mmCIF file of C-alpha atoms in Angstrom:
data_model
loop_
_atom_site.group_PDB
_atom_site.id
_atom_site.type_symbol
_atom_site.label_atom_id
_atom_site.label_comp_id
_atom_site.label_asym_id
_atom_site.label_seq_id
_atom_site.Cartn_x
_atom_site.Cartn_y
_atom_site.Cartn_z
ATOM 1 C CA CYS A 1 95.969 84.825 98.000
ATOM 2 C CA GLY A 2 97.104 81.386 96.885
ATOM 3 C CA MET A 3 98.260 82.595 93.476
ATOM 4 C CA ALA A 4 101.910 81.773 94.223
ATOM 5 C CA ARG A 5 101.347 78.080 93.540
ATOM 6 C CA LEU A 6 98.960 78.142 90.627
ATOM 7 C CA SER A 7 96.643 75.375 91.738
ATOM 8 C CA PRO A 8 93.297 75.156 89.907
ATOM 9 C CA ARG A 9 91.318 75.520 93.130
ATOM 10 C CA SER A 10 93.069 78.750 94.171
ATOM 11 C CA ILE A 11 92.613 80.183 90.673
ATOM 12 C CA ALA A 12 88.920 79.277 90.701
ATOM 13 C CA ALA A 13 88.447 80.750 94.180
ATOM 14 C CA THR A 14 90.176 83.997 93.184
ATOM 15 C CA GLY A 15 88.159 84.270 89.970
ATOM 16 C CA THR A 16 84.893 83.598 91.798
ATOM 17 C CA PHE A 17 85.738 86.171 94.478
ATOM 18 C CA MET A 18 86.597 88.861 91.919
ATOM 19 C CA ALA A 19 83.484 88.099 89.844
ATOM 20 C CA THR A 20 81.301 88.313 92.962
ATOM 21 C CA ALA A 21 82.880 91.647 93.915
ATOM 22 C CA VAL A 22 82.270 93.083 90.428
ATOM 23 C CA VAL A 23 78.636 91.927 90.402
ATOM 24 C CA THR A 24 78.072 93.290 93.919
ATOM 25 C CA VAL A 25 79.454 96.730 93.031
ATOM 26 C CA PHE A 26 77.436 96.705 89.799
ATOM 27 C CA PHE A 27 74.154 95.993 91.604
ATOM 28 C CA ILE A 28 74.845 98.437 94.463
ATOM 29 C CA ARG A 29 75.573 101.264 92.027
ATOM 30 C CA HIS A 30 72.378 100.570 90.083
ATOM 31 C CA LEU A 31 70.292 100.298 93.261
ATOM 32 C CA LEU A 32 71.651 103.647 94.473
ATOM 33 C CA GLY A 33 70.956 105.226 91.082
ATOM 34 C CA GLY A 34 74.638 105.931 90.418
ATOM 35 C CA PHE A 35 76.676 105.149 87.355
#
């Protein structure tokens, strides 16, 4: 991760990646009928 030097682009990339991961897990769990 490029969080050592807090450049705006690295922060945005990390935030986008984490948001995408959360949304992906959310949709997969709902598609599989889990909670």
